[in-house]
Amino acid sequence: MNIVELLKQHVGAHDKISKILDMGDYYGVTNSKILLMLPKFYIPEGVSPDDLSVNPPDTSFIFKSSLRETPFEFTLRQLINALGEVPKVQEYEECSKCDGWGKVECECCGNETKCEDCDGNGNGSEIPGQFSYDYNYIIAIDESHIGVGCFEDIVNLLINLNVNPDETIKMTSSEMNRPHIFEVKDIKFVSVPNNSEYTIKDFVIKIC
């Protein structure tokens, strides 16, 4: 798979982010959870105008956060190992009656009521042999907490970009609940942390 096709797998659904972003010296993609910024020299042939967003979102606010005096460093391997500690849970088809919402319209009064077919959880039949990470868990990096789903996407992207597992990742900005900025080689990615006030300690896995 070429890099353009890889980037296109991580665009979002909203019109502004449904294509690759032209960010000056970088091409970017975001699914609203993470923003990946890849230097343009990774794609020397460039990106077709048809694959570029014509109305990209303003991302300038992201880079107004204060930089850490000393970046917090860890390796891609440590991140992979931390994800390996996250339990996996069975995946299910969507409930056919409520389409996965867990609620249906009452035939008598029209109000929403719990779907009896799935007991309100939105699940249908088990998908044999298919499991996913338990997204109740979060990864702790220094004092910051970031959802497992974000790091799952980041790890997959870095592996597909052939980043060495022992390559150092630097968290260069981690100001409170503002977007956190990470750098690995010349690649940047950004993610918004979870609010630690609502973190359940039993679901925290420290990266180092």
mmCIF file of C-alpha atoms in Angstrom:
data_model
loop_
_atom_site.group_PDB
_atom_site.id
_atom_site.type_symbol
_atom_site.label_atom_id
_atom_site.label_comp_id
_atom_site.label_asym_id
_atom_site.label_seq_id
_atom_site.Cartn_x
_atom_site.Cartn_y
_atom_site.Cartn_z
ATOM 1 C CA MET A 1 0.000 0.000 0.000
ATOM 2 C CA ASN A 2 1.401 3.442 -0.881
ATOM 3 C CA ILE A 3 1.486 6.251 1.646
ATOM 4 C CA VAL A 4 -1.373 8.235 0.102
ATOM 5 C CA GLU A 5 -3.683 5.219 0.347
ATOM 6 C CA LEU A 6 -2.520 4.677 3.942
ATOM 7 C CA LEU A 7 -3.351 8.269 4.863
ATOM 8 C CA LYS A 8 -6.774 8.001 3.232
ATOM 9 C CA GLN A 9 -7.625 5.133 5.603
ATOM 10 C CA HIS A 10 -7.423 7.544 8.551
ATOM 11 C CA VAL A 11 -9.518 10.474 7.365
ATOM 12 C CA GLY A 12 -12.683 11.452 9.204
ATOM 13 C CA ALA A 13 -16.347 11.432 8.238
ATOM 14 C CA HIS A 14 -17.015 15.181 8.453
ATOM 15 C CA ASP A 15 -16.664 17.110 5.188
ATOM 16 C CA LYS A 16 -13.687 19.195 6.340
ATOM 17 C CA ILE A 17 -11.645 16.159 7.382
ATOM 18 C CA SER A 18 -12.832 13.559 4.883
ATOM 19 C CA LYS A 19 -9.735 14.130 2.734
ATOM 20 C CA ILE A 20 -6.020 14.750 3.233
ATOM 21 C CA LEU A 21 -5.100 18.169 4.663
ATOM 22 C CA ASP A 22 -2.436 20.417 3.117
ATOM 23 C CA MET A 23 -0.620 21.830 6.168
ATOM 24 C CA GLY A 24 2.267 23.731 4.631
ATOM 25 C CA ASP A 25 5.322 21.501 4.949
ATOM 26 C CA TYR A 26 3.132 18.569 5.981
ATOM 27 C CA TYR A 27 0.251 16.454 4.762
ATOM 28 C CA GLY A 28 -2.197 15.725 7.567
ATOM 29 C CA VAL A 29 -5.109 13.405 8.267
ATOM 30 C CA THR A 30 -7.458 13.374 11.212
ATOM 31 C CA ASN A 31 -10.411 11.274 12.324
ATOM 32 C CA SER A 32 -11.213 13.775 15.135
ATOM 33 C CA LYS A 33 -9.378 11.561 17.653
ATOM 34 C CA ILE A 34 -5.842 11.995 16.380
ATOM 35 C CA LEU A 35 -4.084 14.215 13.865
ATOM 36 C CA LEU A 36 -1.152 12.747 11.951
ATOM 37 C CA MET A 37 1.285 15.111 10.212
ATOM 38 C CA LEU A 38 3.653 13.619 7.658
ATOM 39 C CA PRO A 39 6.394 15.725 6.012
ATOM 40 C CA LYS A 40 5.701 16.227 2.326
ATOM 41 C CA PHE A 41 8.997 14.650 1.296
ATOM 42 C CA TYR A 42 7.483 11.272 2.243
ATOM 43 C CA ILE A 43 5.321 11.722 -0.870
ATOM 44 C CA PRO A 44 7.664 13.273 -3.444
ATOM 45 C CA GLU A 45 5.073 12.884 -6.209
ATOM 46 C CA GLY A 46 2.632 14.942 -4.141
ATOM 47 C CA VAL A 47 -1.067 14.334 -3.522
ATOM 48 C CA SER A 48 -3.711 14.641 -6.216
ATOM 49 C CA PRO A 49 -5.969 17.719 -5.761
ATOM 50 C CA ASP A 50 -8.912 15.307 -5.760
ATOM 51 C CA ASP A 51 -7.575 13.772 -2.529
ATOM 52 C CA LEU A 52 -7.049 17.120 -0.749
ATOM 53 C CA SER A 53 -9.620 18.857 1.448
ATOM 54 C CA VAL A 54 -10.827 22.082 -0.180
ATOM 55 C CA ASN A 55 -12.134 23.431 3.135
ATOM 56 C CA PRO A 56 -9.689 22.167 5.821
ATOM 57 C CA PRO A 57 -10.276 22.969 9.498
ATOM 58 C CA ASP A 58 -8.166 25.565 11.290
ATOM 59 C CA THR A 59 -5.540 23.622 13.268
ATOM 60 C CA SER A 60 -3.408 26.613 14.301
ATOM 61 C CA PHE A 61 -4.767 26.568 17.877
ATOM 62 C CA ILE A 62 -3.123 23.183 18.449
ATOM 63 C CA PHE A 63 0.353 24.631 18.270
ATOM 64 C CA LYS A 64 -0.289 27.483 20.715
ATOM 65 C CA SER A 65 0.187 25.154 23.691
ATOM 66 C CA SER A 66 3.354 25.644 25.693
ATOM 67 C CA LEU A 67 6.177 23.231 24.909
ATOM 68 C CA ARG A 68 7.559 21.078 27.703
ATOM 69 C CA GLU A 69 10.927 22.237 28.998
ATOM 70 C CA THR A 70 12.098 18.640 28.655
ATOM 71 C CA PRO A 71 10.155 16.330 26.296
ATOM 72 C CA PHE A 72 8.929 13.093 27.863
ATOM 73 C CA GLU A 73 10.467 10.214 25.913
ATOM 74 C CA PHE A 74 9.448 6.603 25.339
ATOM 75 C CA THR A 75 9.775 4.135 22.483
ATOM 76 C CA LEU A 76 7.284 2.720 20.023
ATOM 77 C CA ARG A 77 8.057 -0.691 21.530
ATOM 78 C CA GLN A 78 6.968 0.524 24.993
ATOM 79 C CA LEU A 79 3.747 1.801 23.465
ATOM 80 C CA ILE A 80 3.144 -1.531 21.721
ATOM 81 C CA ASN A 81 3.834 -3.379 25.001
ATOM 82 C CA ALA A 82 1.414 -1.117 26.893
ATOM 83 C CA LEU A 83 -1.316 -1.870 24.369
ATOM 84 C CA GLY A 84 -0.522 -5.564 24.831
ATOM 85 C CA GLU A 85 -1.568 -5.254 28.485
ATOM 86 C CA VAL A 86 -5.028 -3.995 27.579
ATOM 87 C CA PRO A 87 -7.663 -6.746 27.833
ATOM 88 C CA LYS A 88 -9.645 -7.599 24.728
ATOM 89 C CA VAL A 89 -13.385 -8.042 24.593
ATOM 90 C CA GLN A 90 -15.686 -10.000 22.328
ATOM 91 C CA GLU A 91 -17.086 -8.116 19.332
ATOM 92 C CA TYR A 92 -20.742 -8.400 18.349
ATOM 93 C CA GLU A 93 -22.925 -7.696 15.368
ATOM 94 C CA GLU A 94 -25.315 -4.794 15.845
ATOM 95 C CA CYS A 95 -28.706 -5.734 17.231
ATOM 96 C CA SER A 96 -30.989 -6.011 14.200
ATOM 97 C CA LYS A 97 -34.000 -4.575 16.019
ATOM 98 C CA CYS A 98 -32.443 -1.338 17.316
ATOM 99 C CA ASP A 99 -29.488 -1.070 14.890
ATOM 100 C CA GLY A 100 -27.083 -1.026 17.813
ATOM 101 C CA TRP A 101 -28.655 1.925 19.652
ATOM 102 C CA GLY A 102 -30.051 -0.118 22.538
ATOM 103 C CA LYS A 103 -33.360 1.741 22.332
ATOM 104 C CA VAL A 104 -36.465 1.457 20.188
ATOM 105 C CA GLU A 105 -39.609 3.496 19.736
ATOM 106 C CA CYS A 106 -42.503 2.321 21.862
ATOM 107 C CA GLU A 107 -45.391 1.200 19.647
ATOM 108 C CA CYS A 108 -47.927 2.551 22.144
ATOM 109 C CA CYS A 109 -46.695 6.066 22.972
ATOM 110 C CA GLY A 110 -43.828 6.704 20.580
ATOM 111 C CA ASN A 111 -41.325 7.313 23.356
ATOM 112 C CA GLU A 112 -37.921 5.656 23.358
ATOM 113 C CA THR A 113 -37.688 2.498 25.429
ATOM 114 C CA LYS A 114 -35.070 -0.151 26.076
ATOM 115 C CA CYS A 115 -34.660 -2.712 23.328
ATOM 116 C CA GLU A 116 -35.720 -6.053 24.780
ATOM 117 C CA ASP A 117 -33.911 -8.064 22.096
ATOM 118 C CA CYS A 118 -30.476 -6.919 23.283
ATOM 119 C CA ASP A 119 -31.389 -5.777 26.819
ATOM 120 C CA GLY A 120 -30.361 -2.245 25.875
ATOM 121 C CA ASN A 121 -26.706 -2.943 25.077
ATOM 122 C CA GLY A 122 -27.039 -2.739 21.279
ATOM 123 C CA ASN A 123 -25.355 -6.115 20.715
ATOM 124 C CA GLY A 124 -26.565 -8.842 18.400
ATOM 125 C CA SER A 125 -24.805 -12.129 17.741
ATOM 126 C CA GLU A 126 -21.154 -12.699 18.657
ATOM 127 C CA ILE A 127 -18.676 -12.366 15.782
ATOM 128 C CA PRO A 128 -16.689 -15.621 16.068
ATOM 129 C CA GLY A 129 -13.016 -15.099 16.841
ATOM 130 C CA GLN A 130 -13.218 -11.308 16.645
ATOM 131 C CA PHE A 131 -12.049 -9.275 19.617
ATOM 132 C CA SER A 132 -11.112 -5.630 20.183
ATOM 133 C CA TYR A 133 -9.394 -3.654 22.914
ATOM 134 C CA ASP A 134 -11.452 -2.713 25.942
ATOM 135 C CA TYR A 135 -11.768 1.020 25.331
ATOM 136 C CA ASN A 136 -12.524 1.685 28.996
ATOM 137 C CA TYR A 137 -8.751 1.492 29.466
ATOM 138 C CA ILE A 138 -6.370 4.420 29.042
ATOM 139 C CA ILE A 139 -2.609 4.735 28.625
ATOM 140 C CA ALA A 140 -0.765 6.930 31.143
ATOM 141 C CA ILE A 141 2.265 8.851 29.904
ATOM 142 C CA ASP A 142 3.852 10.907 32.656
ATOM 143 C CA GLU A 143 0.826 12.750 34.120
ATOM 144 C CA SER A 144 -1.272 12.509 30.956
ATOM 145 C CA HIS A 145 -4.007 9.991 30.201
ATOM 146 C CA ILE A 146 -4.924 9.152 26.596
ATOM 147 C CA GLY A 147 -7.532 6.692 25.362
ATOM 148 C CA VAL A 148 -6.510 3.267 24.100
ATOM 149 C CA GLY A 149 -8.360 3.834 20.827
ATOM 150 C CA CYS A 150 -6.152 6.833 19.996
ATOM 151 C CA PHE A 151 -2.943 4.928 20.613
ATOM 152 C CA GLU A 152 -4.207 1.900 18.707
ATOM 153 C CA ASP A 153 -4.554 4.139 15.644
ATOM 154 C CA ILE A 154 -1.151 5.750 16.258
ATOM 155 C CA VAL A 155 0.654 2.409 16.641
ATOM 156 C CA ASN A 156 -0.926 1.032 13.461
ATOM 157 C CA LEU A 157 0.067 4.140 11.523
ATOM 158 C CA LEU A 158 3.665 4.104 12.744
ATOM 159 C CA ILE A 159 4.059 0.383 12.041
ATOM 160 C CA ASN A 160 2.652 0.864 8.524
ATOM 161 C CA LEU A 161 5.131 3.710 8.031
ATOM 162 C CA ASN A 162 7.930 1.259 8.930
ATOM 163 C CA VAL A 163 9.008 3.147 12.054
ATOM 164 C CA ASN A 164 11.546 1.066 14.020
ATOM 165 C CA PRO A 165 10.039 -0.265 17.298
ATOM 166 C CA ASP A 166 13.025 1.122 19.210
ATOM 167 C CA GLU A 167 12.594 4.609 17.751
ATOM 168 C CA THR A 168 12.114 7.301 20.399
ATOM 169 C CA ILE A 169 8.775 9.084 20.623
ATOM 170 C CA LYS A 170 8.857 12.511 22.282
ATOM 171 C CA MET A 171 5.855 14.124 23.973
ATOM 172 C CA THR A 172 6.785 17.754 23.369
ATOM 173 C CA SER A 173 3.610 19.444 24.602
ATOM 174 C CA SER A 174 1.232 18.238 27.307
ATOM 175 C CA GLU A 175 -0.494 21.285 28.730
ATOM 176 C CA MET A 176 -3.461 20.259 30.896
ATOM 177 C CA ASN A 177 -6.420 19.205 28.685
ATOM 178 C CA ARG A 178 -5.123 20.917 25.561
ATOM 179 C CA PRO A 179 -4.011 18.810 22.566
ATOM 180 C CA HIS A 180 -0.819 16.855 23.273
ATOM 181 C CA ILE A 181 1.883 16.849 20.609
ATOM 182 C CA PHE A 182 4.158 13.874 19.935
ATOM 183 C CA GLU A 183 7.118 13.589 17.576
ATOM 184 C CA VAL A 184 8.831 10.488 16.235
ATOM 185 C CA LYS A 185 11.652 11.171 13.793
ATOM 186 C CA ASP A 186 10.141 13.860 11.560
ATOM 187 C CA ILE A 187 6.523 12.706 11.975
ATOM 188 C CA LYS A 188 4.125 14.522 14.320
ATOM 189 C CA PHE A 189 0.870 13.350 15.801
ATOM 190 C CA VAL A 190 -1.587 15.083 18.090
ATOM 191 C CA SER A 191 -4.171 13.688 20.493
ATOM 192 C CA VAL A 192 -6.454 15.189 23.116
ATOM 193 C CA PRO A 193 -6.002 13.630 26.589
ATOM 194 C CA ASN A 194 -8.731 12.182 28.751
ATOM 195 C CA ASN A 195 -9.748 14.310 31.728
ATOM 196 C CA SER A 196 -7.880 12.638 34.611
ATOM 197 C CA GLU A 197 -10.642 13.787 36.975
ATOM 198 C CA TYR A 198 -12.862 11.084 35.473
ATOM 199 C CA THR A 199 -10.205 8.393 35.166
ATOM 200 C CA ILE A 200 -10.822 5.062 36.900
ATOM 201 C CA LYS A 201 -7.460 4.016 38.323
ATOM 202 C CA ASP A 202 -8.099 0.304 37.782
ATOM 203 C CA PHE A 203 -8.226 0.985 34.039
ATOM 204 C CA VAL A 204 -4.895 2.860 33.799
ATOM 205 C CA ILE A 205 -1.832 1.274 32.198
ATOM 206 C CA LYS A 206 1.377 3.272 32.613
ATOM 207 C CA ILE A 207 3.682 3.297 29.658
ATOM 208 C CA CYS A 208 6.840 3.599 31.762
#
